[in-house]
Coordinates of C-alpha atoms in Angstrom, one line a residue:
M1 CA -48.0 100.1 53.6
S2 CA -48.8 97.7 50.7
G3 CA -50.1 100.7 48.8
W4 CA -46.9 102.7 49.4
R5 CA -44.8 99.7 48.3
S6 CA -46.6 99.4 45.0
R7 CA -46.3 103.2 44.5
E8 CA -42.5 102.9 45.3
N9 CA -42.2 100.2 42.7
R10 CA -43.8 102.4 40.1
K11 CA -41.4 105.2 41.1
I12 CA -38.4 102.9 40.7
A13 CA -39.6 101.8 37.3
A14 CA -40.1 105.4 36.3
A15 CA -36.6 106.3 37.5
V16 CA -35.1 103.5 35.5
L17 CA -36.9 104.7 32.4
L18 CA -35.7 108.2 33.0
A19 CA -32.1 107.0 33.6
L20 CA -32.2 105.1 30.3
G21 CA -33.5 108.2 28.5
V22 CA -36.7 106.5 27.2
A23 CA -39.1 109.0 25.7
V24 CA -42.7 108.1 26.6
A25 CA -44.7 109.5 23.7
G26 CA -48.0 109.0 22.0
H27 CA -48.4 107.9 18.4
A28 CA -48.7 111.5 17.3
Q29 CA -45.2 112.2 18.5
G30 CA -42.1 110.9 16.9
G31 CA -38.3 111.4 16.6
A32 CA -35.4 110.4 18.8
S33 CA -35.2 111.4 22.4
T34 CA -32.4 113.5 23.9
P35 CA -29.7 111.4 25.6
A36 CA -29.7 111.7 29.3
T37 CA -26.8 113.3 31.1
S38 CA -24.5 110.7 32.7
S39 CA -20.9 109.7 33.0
N40 CA -20.5 107.1 30.2
A41 CA -23.4 105.2 31.6
G42 CA -25.1 104.7 28.2
T43 CA -28.7 105.6 27.5
A44 CA -31.5 104.7 25.2
G45 CA -33.6 106.7 22.8
A46 CA -37.1 106.0 21.5
V47 CA -36.9 105.6 17.7
K48 CA -40.0 105.5 15.5
Q49 CA -40.3 102.7 12.9
S50 CA -43.2 101.7 10.8
Q51 CA -45.0 98.4 11.2
S52 CA -46.4 96.5 8.2
N53 CA -49.8 97.9 8.9
G54 CA -48.6 101.4 8.7
Q55 CA -48.8 102.2 12.4
P56 CA -45.7 103.6 14.1
E57 CA -43.7 101.3 16.4
Y58 CA -41.3 102.5 19.1
T59 CA -38.2 100.5 19.7
L60 CA -35.2 101.2 22.0
Q61 CA -31.8 102.2 20.5
A62 CA -28.7 102.4 22.7
R63 CA -26.9 105.7 22.9
V64 CA -23.8 107.1 24.6
P65 CA -24.4 110.1 26.8
L66 CA -22.4 113.1 28.0
T67 CA -18.8 112.1 28.9
I68 CA -17.1 113.6 32.0
V69 CA -13.3 113.8 32.1
D70 CA -11.4 115.1 35.2
V71 CA -7.9 116.3 34.4
V72 CA -5.1 116.9 36.9
V73 CA -2.5 119.3 35.6
T74 CA 1.0 119.7 37.1
D75 CA 4.2 121.4 36.1
E76 CA 7.7 120.0 35.8
K77 CA 8.1 120.3 39.6
G78 CA 4.8 118.5 40.3
K79 CA 3.0 121.6 41.4
F80 CA -0.7 122.0 40.5
V81 CA -1.3 124.4 37.6
H82 CA -4.3 126.7 38.0
G83 CA -5.9 129.3 35.8
L84 CA -6.1 127.4 32.5
K85 CA -9.0 128.1 30.2
Q86 CA -11.1 125.8 28.1
T87 CA -9.3 127.0 25.0
D88 CA -6.0 125.6 26.5
F89 CA -7.4 122.0 26.2
S90 CA -8.4 119.8 23.3
V91 CA -10.2 116.4 23.8
L92 CA -10.1 113.5 21.4
E93 CA -12.1 110.3 21.5
D94 CA -10.6 107.5 19.3
K95 CA -8.4 110.2 17.7
Q96 CA -11.4 112.3 16.7
E97 CA -11.6 115.8 18.2
M98 CA -14.7 116.4 20.5
K99 CA -16.4 119.7 21.1
P100 CA -16.5 120.4 24.9
S101 CA -19.9 121.0 26.4
S102 CA -18.7 122.5 29.7
F103 CA -15.5 123.4 31.5
E104 CA -14.9 124.0 35.2
E105 CA -11.8 124.4 37.4
H106 CA -11.6 123.0 41.0
R107 CA -9.2 124.3 43.5
S108 CA -8.6 123.1 47.0
E109 CA -7.4 126.5 48.3
T110 CA -10.7 128.2 47.3
T111 CA -13.1 125.6 48.4
R112 CA -11.6 125.2 51.9
T113 CA -11.6 128.8 53.1
V114 CA -15.3 129.2 53.7
V115 CA -16.1 129.8 57.4
P116 CA -19.5 129.5 59.1
T117 CA -21.2 132.8 59.4
A118 CA -22.8 131.8 62.7
A119 CA -22.2 129.5 65.6
P120 CA -23.8 126.1 65.3
M121 CA -27.2 126.0 67.1
E122 CA -27.3 124.3 70.4
L123 CA -29.9 121.5 70.5
P124 CA -31.6 119.9 73.5
A125 CA -30.7 116.4 74.6
N126 CA -31.7 113.6 72.1
T127 CA -32.5 116.3 69.5
F128 CA -30.7 116.2 66.1
S129 CA -30.9 118.3 62.9
N130 CA -29.5 118.1 59.4
D131 CA -29.4 121.9 59.4
T132 CA -25.8 122.1 60.7
L133 CA -23.6 125.1 60.2
T134 CA -20.3 123.6 59.0
P135 CA -17.6 124.8 56.6
E136 CA -18.5 124.7 53.0
K137 CA -18.0 121.2 51.5
T138 CA -14.5 121.0 50.0
G139 CA -15.4 119.4 46.7
P140 CA -14.6 115.6 46.4
L141 CA -15.5 113.1 49.0
N142 CA -12.6 111.0 50.4
I143 CA -12.7 107.3 51.4
L144 CA -9.9 105.7 53.4
L145 CA -10.0 102.0 52.8
F146 CA -8.0 99.8 55.3
D147 CA -7.4 96.5 53.5
A148 CA -6.7 94.1 56.4
M149 CA -6.8 91.2 53.9
D150 CA -3.5 92.3 52.3
I151 CA -1.6 94.3 54.9
Q152 CA 0.9 92.3 57.0
V153 CA -0.1 91.8 60.6
G154 CA 3.2 93.5 61.7
E155 CA 2.4 96.6 59.6
Q156 CA -1.3 97.1 60.4
Q157 CA -0.8 99.3 63.5
V158 CA 1.9 101.3 61.7
V159 CA -0.5 101.9 58.8
R160 CA -3.3 103.0 61.2
K161 CA -1.0 105.5 62.9
R162 CA -0.1 107.0 59.6
M163 CA -3.8 107.3 58.7
L164 CA -4.2 109.2 62.0
D165 CA -1.4 111.5 60.9
F166 CA -3.3 112.2 57.7
V167 CA -6.5 113.0 59.5
D168 CA -4.6 115.5 61.7
K169 CA -3.2 117.2 58.5
M170 CA -6.4 117.2 56.4
A171 CA -7.9 120.6 55.6
A172 CA -10.9 121.8 57.6
G173 CA -14.2 120.8 56.0
S174 CA -12.8 117.8 54.2
E175 CA -15.4 115.1 54.1
V176 CA -13.9 111.6 54.8
A177 CA -15.3 108.1 55.4
V178 CA -13.4 105.1 56.7
F179 CA -14.0 101.6 55.3
S180 CA -12.4 98.3 56.2
L181 CA -11.9 95.1 54.2
Y182 CA -11.5 91.9 56.2
G183 CA -13.5 89.0 54.7
R184 CA -16.2 91.6 53.8
L185 CA -16.4 95.3 53.3
T186 CA -17.6 97.3 56.3
I187 CA -18.2 101.0 57.0
D188 CA -16.3 102.1 60.2
Q189 CA -17.3 105.7 59.8
G190 CA -19.6 107.4 57.4
F191 CA -18.7 110.7 55.7
T192 CA -17.9 113.3 58.2
T193 CA -15.7 116.4 58.8
D194 CA -15.2 115.5 62.5
R195 CA -11.6 114.6 63.0
E196 CA -12.3 112.8 66.4
L197 CA -14.9 110.6 64.9
L198 CA -12.5 109.6 62.1
K199 CA -9.7 108.9 64.5
T200 CA -11.9 106.7 66.6
A201 CA -12.9 104.7 63.5
I202 CA -9.3 104.3 62.4
Y203 CA -7.6 103.5 65.7
S204 CA -9.5 102.1 68.7
K205 CA -9.3 99.1 71.0
K206 CA -11.4 97.0 68.7
H207 CA -8.8 97.5 65.9
L208 CA -6.2 95.1 67.0
P209 CA -3.8 93.6 64.4
V210 CA -5.5 90.6 62.7
V211 CA -3.9 87.8 60.7
S212 CA -5.2 87.6 57.2
P213 CA -7.9 84.9 57.0
L214 CA -6.2 83.7 53.8
E215 CA -3.2 82.5 55.8
D216 CA -0.8 84.0 53.3
A217 CA 2.5 82.3 53.8
W218 CA 4.3 85.2 52.3
Q219 CA 2.5 87.8 54.3
D220 CA 2.2 86.6 57.9
P221 CA 5.2 84.7 59.3
V222 CA 3.3 83.9 62.5
N223 CA 0.7 82.1 60.4
Q224 CA 3.1 80.0 58.3
D225 CA 2.6 76.3 58.1
P226 CA 5.8 74.9 59.7
G227 CA 5.9 72.1 57.3
L228 CA 5.5 74.3 54.2
K229 CA 9.2 74.7 53.6
S230 CA 9.8 71.0 53.6
Q231 CA 7.4 70.4 50.7
P232 CA 8.5 70.4 47.0
N233 CA 8.6 73.8 45.5
Y234 CA 5.7 73.2 43.2
Q235 CA 3.5 72.8 46.3
I236 CA 4.7 76.1 47.7
V237 CA 3.9 77.9 44.5
D238 CA 0.6 76.2 44.1
R239 CA -0.4 77.3 47.6
E240 CA 0.8 80.9 46.8
G241 CA -1.2 80.8 43.6
Q242 CA -4.4 79.9 45.4
I243 CA -3.9 82.6 48.1
A244 CA -3.1 85.2 45.5
A245 CA -6.3 84.3 43.6
L246 CA -8.4 84.7 46.7
R247 CA -6.7 88.1 47.5
A248 CA -7.6 89.3 44.0
Q249 CA -11.2 88.1 44.2
Y250 CA -11.7 89.8 47.6
A251 CA -10.2 93.1 46.4
L252 CA -12.1 93.2 43.1
A253 CA -15.4 92.4 44.9
A254 CA -14.7 95.3 47.3
M255 CA -14.0 97.6 44.4
T256 CA -17.2 96.7 42.7
Q257 CA -19.2 97.1 45.9
I258 CA -17.7 100.5 46.6
A259 CA -18.4 101.6 43.0
R260 CA -22.1 100.7 43.4
Y261 CA -22.3 102.3 46.8
L262 CA -20.8 105.6 45.5
S263 CA -22.7 105.6 42.2
G264 CA -25.7 107.2 43.9
I265 CA -23.7 110.0 45.4
P266 CA -23.0 112.9 43.0
G267 CA -19.6 114.4 42.4
R268 CA -16.1 113.2 42.4
K269 CA -14.9 110.7 45.0
N270 CA -11.3 109.8 45.9
L271 CA -10.7 106.2 47.1
I272 CA -7.4 106.0 49.1
W273 CA -6.8 102.3 49.4
F274 CA -4.2 101.1 51.9
T275 CA -3.4 97.6 50.7
G276 CA -0.7 95.0 50.2
S277 CA -1.7 94.8 46.5
F278 CA -2.2 91.7 44.5
P279 CA -1.3 90.3 41.1
L280 CA -4.0 90.2 38.5
E281 CA -2.7 87.0 37.1
F282 CA -0.7 84.0 38.3
P283 CA 1.9 82.6 38.0
P284 CA 3.8 86.0 37.6
F285 CA 7.2 84.3 37.0
P286 CA 10.2 85.6 35.1
D287 CA 11.0 84.4 31.6
P288 CA 12.3 80.8 32.1
V289 CA 14.9 81.4 29.5
A290 CA 16.3 84.5 31.3
F291 CA 15.9 82.9 34.7
P292 CA 16.2 79.1 34.3
P293 CA 14.9 77.2 37.3
H294 CA 17.4 75.3 39.5
P295 CA 17.3 71.5 39.5
G296 CA 14.2 70.3 41.4
E297 CA 12.4 73.6 41.0
M298 CA 10.3 72.6 38.0
I299 CA 6.7 73.7 38.8
R300 CA 3.2 73.0 37.6
P301 CA 1.1 75.6 39.5
Q302 CA -2.5 76.5 39.0
S303 CA -3.0 79.6 36.9
Y304 CA -5.6 82.4 36.7
S305 CA -6.1 85.8 35.3
F306 CA -8.5 88.5 36.6
E307 CA -7.9 91.0 33.8
N308 CA -11.5 91.0 32.7
E309 CA -12.8 91.3 36.2
M310 CA -10.4 94.2 36.8
K311 CA -11.7 95.9 33.7
D312 CA -15.3 95.5 34.9
A313 CA -14.5 96.9 38.4
T314 CA -12.5 99.9 37.1
D315 CA -15.2 100.7 34.6
L316 CA -17.8 100.7 37.3
L317 CA -15.5 103.0 39.4
A318 CA -15.0 105.4 36.5
R319 CA -18.7 105.5 35.8
A320 CA -19.3 106.3 39.5
H321 CA -16.8 109.1 39.2
V322 CA -14.3 107.4 41.6
A323 CA -10.5 107.9 41.3
V324 CA -8.5 105.2 43.0
F325 CA -5.2 105.9 44.8
P326 CA -3.7 102.6 46.0
V327 CA -1.1 102.9 48.8
D328 CA 1.1 99.9 49.5
G329 CA 0.8 99.4 53.2
R330 CA 4.0 97.4 53.3
G331 CA 6.0 100.6 52.8
L332 CA 9.6 100.4 51.8
E333 CA 10.0 96.6 51.7
V334 CA 13.4 94.9 51.9
L335 CA 13.2 92.0 49.5
P336 CA 15.3 88.8 49.5
I337 CA 18.3 89.0 47.2
L338 CA 20.2 86.4 45.3
G339 CA 22.9 84.9 47.4
D340 CA 21.0 85.2 50.7
K341 CA 21.4 81.8 52.3
S342 CA 18.1 82.1 54.3
V343 CA 16.1 81.9 51.1
S344 CA 16.5 79.9 47.9
A345 CA 17.4 81.5 44.6
F346 CA 14.0 80.4 43.4
E347 CA 12.2 82.3 46.2
S348 CA 14.4 85.4 45.8
R349 CA 13.8 85.7 42.1
N350 CA 10.1 85.1 42.1
R351 CA 9.3 87.2 45.2
N352 CA 10.9 90.2 43.7
F353 CA 9.0 89.6 40.5
V354 CA 5.7 89.1 42.3
N355 CA 6.1 92.5 43.9
Q356 CA 6.8 94.1 40.5
V357 CA 3.6 92.5 39.0
E358 CA 1.5 93.6 42.1
H359 CA 2.7 97.2 41.7
M360 CA 1.9 97.0 38.0
A361 CA -1.7 96.0 39.0
M362 CA -1.9 99.0 41.4
E363 CA -0.8 101.3 38.7
E364 CA -3.3 99.9 36.2
I365 CA -6.2 100.3 38.6
A366 CA -5.1 103.9 39.4
E367 CA -4.6 104.8 35.7
Q368 CA -8.0 103.4 34.6
T369 CA -9.8 105.6 37.1
G370 CA -7.6 108.8 36.9
G371 CA -5.8 108.2 40.2
K372 CA -2.2 107.4 41.2
A373 CA -0.4 104.4 42.8
F374 CA 2.0 104.8 45.8
Y375 CA 4.5 102.1 46.8
N376 CA 8.0 101.6 48.1
N377 CA 7.6 104.5 50.5
N378 CA 7.0 104.8 54.2
G379 CA 5.3 108.2 54.1
F380 CA 1.8 106.9 54.1
A381 CA 0.3 110.0 55.5
E382 CA 2.0 112.2 53.0
E383 CA 0.9 109.9 50.2
A384 CA -2.7 110.1 51.3
E385 CA -2.5 113.8 51.5
E386 CA -1.1 114.0 48.0
A387 CA -3.9 111.8 46.8
V388 CA -6.5 114.1 48.3
E389 CA -4.8 117.2 46.9
S390 CA -4.7 115.5 43.4
G391 CA -8.4 114.8 43.8
S392 CA -9.2 118.4 44.8
N393 CA -7.2 120.3 42.2
Y394 CA -8.4 119.4 38.7
Y395 CA -10.3 120.6 35.6
T396 CA -13.6 119.0 34.5
L397 CA -14.4 118.8 30.8
T398 CA -17.6 117.3 29.4
Y399 CA -18.5 116.4 25.8
T400 CA -21.1 114.4 23.8
P401 CA -19.4 111.7 21.8
T402 CA -20.1 111.8 18.0
N403 CA -20.2 108.0 18.0
Q404 CA -23.5 107.3 19.7
K405 CA -23.5 103.5 19.4
I406 CA -23.4 101.3 22.4
D407 CA -21.1 98.5 21.1
T408 CA -19.2 97.7 24.4
R409 CA -16.0 98.7 22.7
F410 CA -13.3 100.7 24.6
R411 CA -13.2 104.3 23.6
T412 CA -9.8 106.0 24.0
I413 CA -9.8 109.5 25.5
T414 CA -6.8 111.8 24.8
V415 CA -6.5 115.2 26.4
K416 CA -3.9 117.7 25.2
T417 CA -2.9 121.2 26.3
N418 CA -1.3 123.9 24.3
R419 CA 0.9 124.9 27.2
P420 CA 4.4 123.2 27.0
G421 CA 6.0 121.4 29.9
L422 CA 2.7 120.3 31.7
H423 CA 1.8 116.8 32.8
L424 CA -1.8 115.7 32.5
V425 CA -3.5 112.8 34.5
Y426 CA -6.9 111.6 33.5
R427 CA -8.7 108.3 32.8
P428 CA -7.7 106.9 29.4
G429 CA -11.1 106.0 28.2
Y430 CA -14.4 104.1 28.8
Y431 CA -16.4 101.2 27.6
A432 CA -19.5 102.0 25.6
V433 CA -22.0 99.9 27.6
S434 CA -25.5 100.3 28.8
P435 CA -26.0 102.1 32.2
D436 CA -27.9 99.1 33.6
E437 CA -25.2 96.5 32.7
S438 CA -21.6 95.8 33.6
L439 CA -19.0 94.7 31.0
S440 CA -19.7 91.1 31.9
G441 CA -23.4 91.6 31.2
M442 CA -24.6 91.7 34.9
K443 CA -27.5 93.9 35.7
I444 CA -26.6 97.0 37.7
P445 CA -29.3 98.3 40.1
R446 CA -30.1 102.0 39.4
P447 CA -30.7 103.7 42.8
T448 CA -33.4 106.3 43.1
A449 CA -32.7 109.6 44.9
L450 CA -34.2 108.2 48.1
Q451 CA -32.3 104.9 47.9
A452 CA -29.0 106.7 47.4
A453 CA -29.7 109.1 50.2
M454 CA -30.5 106.2 52.6
L455 CA -27.2 104.5 52.2
H456 CA -25.5 103.9 55.6
G457 CA -22.6 106.4 56.0
A458 CA -23.5 108.5 53.0
P459 CA -23.3 112.3 53.4
D460 CA -26.3 113.8 55.0
M461 CA -28.6 115.5 52.5
N462 CA -30.1 118.9 53.3
D463 CA -32.4 119.7 50.3
I464 CA -35.1 119.4 53.0
L465 CA -34.2 120.6 56.4
F466 CA -35.7 119.0 59.5
T467 CA -35.1 118.4 63.2
V468 CA -36.0 115.2 65.1
R469 CA -36.3 114.4 68.8
V470 CA -35.7 110.7 69.4
V471 CA -37.2 109.2 72.5
R472 CA -36.0 105.9 73.9
A473 CA -38.6 103.6 75.6
R474 CA -38.0 102.6 79.2
G475 CA -38.5 98.9 78.6
T476 CA -38.3 96.2 75.9
E477 CA -40.9 94.4 73.8
S478 CA -41.3 91.2 71.9
T479 CA -43.3 92.4 68.9
L480 CA -42.6 95.0 66.2
P481 CA -44.9 98.0 65.5
V482 CA -47.4 97.1 62.7
D483 CA -45.7 99.4 60.2
N484 CA -42.2 98.1 60.8
Q485 CA -40.6 96.0 58.0
R486 CA -38.2 93.4 59.4
N487 CA -35.5 92.9 56.8
S488 CA -33.0 90.5 58.4
S489 CA -32.9 87.3 60.5
E490 CA -30.6 89.3 62.9
M491 CA -33.6 91.3 63.9
K492 CA -34.7 89.2 66.9
P493 CA -36.5 90.1 70.2
P494 CA -36.2 91.6 72.7
Y495 CA -36.5 94.9 70.9
Q496 CA -35.8 98.5 72.1
R497 CA -38.3 101.0 70.8
Y498 CA -37.6 104.5 69.7
A499 CA -40.1 107.3 68.8
V500 CA -39.0 109.8 66.2
Y501 CA -40.7 113.2 66.4
Y502 CA -40.2 115.4 63.3
T503 CA -40.3 119.1 62.8
T504 CA -39.8 119.7 59.0
E505 CA -39.2 122.9 57.2
I506 CA -41.6 122.9 54.2
G507 CA -40.0 125.7 52.2
N508 CA -38.4 123.2 49.8
I509 CA -41.4 120.8 49.7
A510 CA -43.7 121.3 46.8
F511 CA -47.2 122.4 47.7
S512 CA -50.0 123.1 45.2
Q513 CA -52.9 125.5 45.9
G514 CA -56.3 124.3 44.5
A515 CA -59.3 126.3 43.4
D516 CA -60.7 126.0 46.9
G517 CA -57.7 127.8 48.3
N518 CA -56.4 124.7 50.1
Y519 CA -52.8 123.5 49.8
T520 CA -51.9 119.9 49.0
S521 CA -48.6 118.0 48.9
D522 CA -47.2 114.4 49.0
F523 CA -44.1 113.5 51.0
E524 CA -42.9 110.7 53.2
F525 CA -40.9 109.9 56.3
E526 CA -38.6 106.9 56.4
V527 CA -36.3 105.3 59.0
F528 CA -33.7 102.5 58.3
V529 CA -32.1 100.5 61.1
Y530 CA -28.5 99.6 60.2
S531 CA -26.2 97.2 61.9
A532 CA -23.0 98.8 63.3
D533 CA -20.8 97.8 60.4
G534 CA -23.4 98.9 57.9
G535 CA -23.7 95.5 56.3
K536 CA -27.4 95.1 56.7
V537 CA -30.7 96.9 57.0
L538 CA -32.3 95.2 60.0
N539 CA -35.6 97.0 60.1
S540 CA -37.4 99.9 58.4
T541 CA -40.5 102.0 58.6
N542 CA -42.2 104.4 56.1
R543 CA -45.0 106.9 56.4
E544 CA -46.5 108.8 53.5
V545 CA -48.6 111.9 54.1
R546 CA -50.8 113.8 51.7
P547 CA -51.9 116.9 53.6
I548 CA -54.8 119.1 52.5
I549 CA -54.6 122.3 54.6
P550 CA -56.2 125.7 54.5
A551 CA -54.1 128.7 53.5
S552 CA -53.8 130.0 57.1
T553 CA -52.4 126.6 58.3
Y554 CA -50.0 126.5 55.4
Q555 CA -48.6 130.0 56.4
S556 CA -48.3 128.8 60.0
M557 CA -46.4 125.7 58.8
L558 CA -44.0 127.8 56.8
H559 CA -43.0 129.5 60.1
D560 CA -43.2 126.6 62.5
G561 CA -42.7 123.5 60.4
A562 CA -44.7 120.4 59.8
L563 CA -45.0 117.9 62.7
S564 CA -45.0 114.1 62.3
S565 CA -43.8 111.0 64.2
Q566 CA -42.8 107.4 63.7
E567 CA -41.9 104.5 66.0
V568 CA -39.1 102.0 65.1
D569 CA -37.5 99.1 66.9
V570 CA -33.9 97.9 67.1
P571 CA -32.5 94.8 68.9
A572 CA -32.2 95.6 72.6
K573 CA -28.5 94.7 72.6
G574 CA -25.7 96.0 70.4
E575 CA -24.8 99.1 68.5
Y576 CA -27.0 100.3 65.6
F577 CA -27.7 103.3 63.5
L578 CA -30.9 105.1 62.6
R579 CA -30.9 106.6 59.0
I580 CA -33.8 109.1 58.9
A581 CA -35.2 110.8 55.8
V582 CA -37.8 113.2 54.6
H583 CA -38.6 112.8 50.9
D584 CA -40.8 115.0 48.7
L585 CA -42.5 112.7 46.2
N586 CA -43.3 115.6 43.8
N587 CA -39.9 117.1 43.3
D588 CA -37.7 114.2 44.5
R589 CA -35.9 116.4 47.1
V590 CA -34.5 114.5 50.1
G591 CA -33.2 115.4 53.5
T592 CA -31.4 112.8 55.6
L593 CA -29.8 112.4 59.0
E594 CA -27.9 109.5 60.6
I595 CA -27.8 108.9 64.4
P596 CA -26.0 106.2 66.4
V597 CA -28.5 104.8 68.9
S598 CA -25.7 105.0 71.5
S599 CA -26.1 108.8 71.4
I600 CA -29.8 108.6 72.5
K601 CA -30.0 108.6 76.3
L602 CA -32.9 107.5 78.4
E603 CA -34.6 110.5 80.1
Q604 CA -36.7 110.3 83.2
D605 CA -39.6 112.3 81.8
D606 CA -39.8 110.2 78.5
P607 CA -43.2 108.6 78.1
V608 CA -43.8 104.8 78.0
L609 CA -44.2 104.1 74.3
S610 CA -47.0 101.8 73.0
G611 CA -46.3 98.1 73.4
T612 CA -43.4 98.4 75.7
K613 CA -42.9 96.8 79.0
P614 CA -41.9 99.4 81.7

C-alpha cells in the first residue's frame, strides 16, 4: 500500500504539472509551451532564458488559456432562438475582438429524445453495474440546493413541495442532484435520472421544518427573542447585522465548496439555489437625507462587506462552468408599509430596503455566472424549470485571449449578434488568475481524474464498464482488513464487512503486447466508504494489479472480463455509501459506481468473510 501511495503522489504531482501546462524538456529543447485547455483557469509555460554561464535556464511564465463562453439567446417574447451560426456572433475581450476557436449549439429538444435501444439488463440480487441502459444524457447537470439557513420555517414545506412539482415536470433523462445547506453543505441525493430517488431526497419524514440556527429575528417569528422589541433600535439593528453577516458567510462558503466539488466534473452545470438570499454588505440602509431617522432611532451598527468574497466565489463557480439560478424561497412577500401601526416607520423603511439589497445580491451572483435570479414569485417549480431550460438551450463559443498575461485583472467579455431584437445572457468576464489559486491567493486543489470520479454523488463514469457482486458478512468484527485505510474518527467498531467481487470489461483498458507475446497492463480497484450525508470519507481500500498474461488468456478476458475482489468495512450501524472505481493507470480512464449499503441484503448462502464473527 505504501508503494501505491507514493506512486499516487507522483501521479498527482504530474497531473498538477500538466494542468499548469508546464513543458518538461531537456536542455536541447527550447521555446514556450502550448497553453493547456481550460476555462479561464490560467496556465504556465516553460520559457528558456540564459544563465550567466551560458547554460539555458527554464522559468515559469503565467499564461491565460482557452476561454469558454456560454450564451443563452432569446427573442422579444423570451423564446429560445436556435439555428444561429458562428458568423452571427462576435466576441470581444476588453473591447478587442477575439477570433473564436470553436462553436457549438446545445438544444434541449434534441438531447432529450434519445430512447434506449434495449431493455435494461436484469441483475441478480446484490449485483450492480455501471453499464446501465438509460436515455442519453441531456447535456448540463442540475443541482437543486435547499438552503434551510435562509428559508423561513413556515415556507420550507411549501418550497419542498414546489421542488417535487419540478421533478415531476423535468424531462426524461435529466440528471439532477439534491443538496442541502443547514450549518454545513450535505448531499441528499447524488446525480440521478430517477424521479423517485429525487423525490425521497427532497421530501421525506426526516425533512421536517427546521428553525434557522442563526435565530434570525426577521426570519423566524417562533424563534424571536420576546425582549428584543423592547430594546433600543440600535441593538435590534446590531443583532440583525450580525445575523446577516453569518448568513452571507454560510452561503458564500457553500458556493465555494460547490464550485470545488463540481470543478472535477466536465461540462456545464446549473445550480438552482432555493434561498432567502442575503445582503453582501451591512448596513443596507436608505440615504439618511432622503429617509431621516425618527427621534430615538439613531444607530451605530456593526458593518461588513463581502464583495471580495463574493467575487472569489463567483469566479470559482464560473471557472467550474457553473451557472447559478437563485430562487427566493420566500415567494411573493408582503412587506410592512409606512403607516402600519404594528411596525415602526424605521422597521418598515429598512426591511423594504434590505429586501431590495438582497435581491440585488442574487442578481449579481447570477449575472457573474451566466444565470438568472428569480424572486417575488410563488411559481417556484416554474422558475426551476425555466432555469433548467436556460441551462440546456445555449451556444458555446471558445477563444484564446490575445492578452496572455496573468495579472489578476478582470477581463470584460462582450458578445454581440448581428440579428436584431435578440437578448443575450452570458457571464460578463473573468479574472486572469492562476488555476491553482483563488482571487484571494488561496491554493485550490487540482483533482485528478480518479479523485473527481470518486466524489460522493458524482455521476457514474462508464469509460470502463464493470459489474460487482457485493457480499455482506453474517457477523461483525472489531479490526479492519490490513489494506483498509481508516480516514475518520467516526470509523469505530463494531464493523460490518463487505466483499466486492469485480467482473471488468477490459476493452477500454490499455494492454501492451511484449516481444514474448504476453500482454501487460496497470490498473487499480478502489472503494471509498462515505457517510450518509457525504460529508466524510470514513474508510477506503485500494488494490493495484499489473497482470502479465499469455495471448490466449487475454483473448478469454476480452470475452469474459477480468476478475478481482476486495474487502472493505463500514460501521455496523447507520447508513453509508460505497463508491467503487476501476482506473486504468496508463490511459487515465475511469469507471465508477455508487451503492447505498442499505441495498445490499444478507443472503443465506453468503460465505463467512475473513475475520468476522458469525
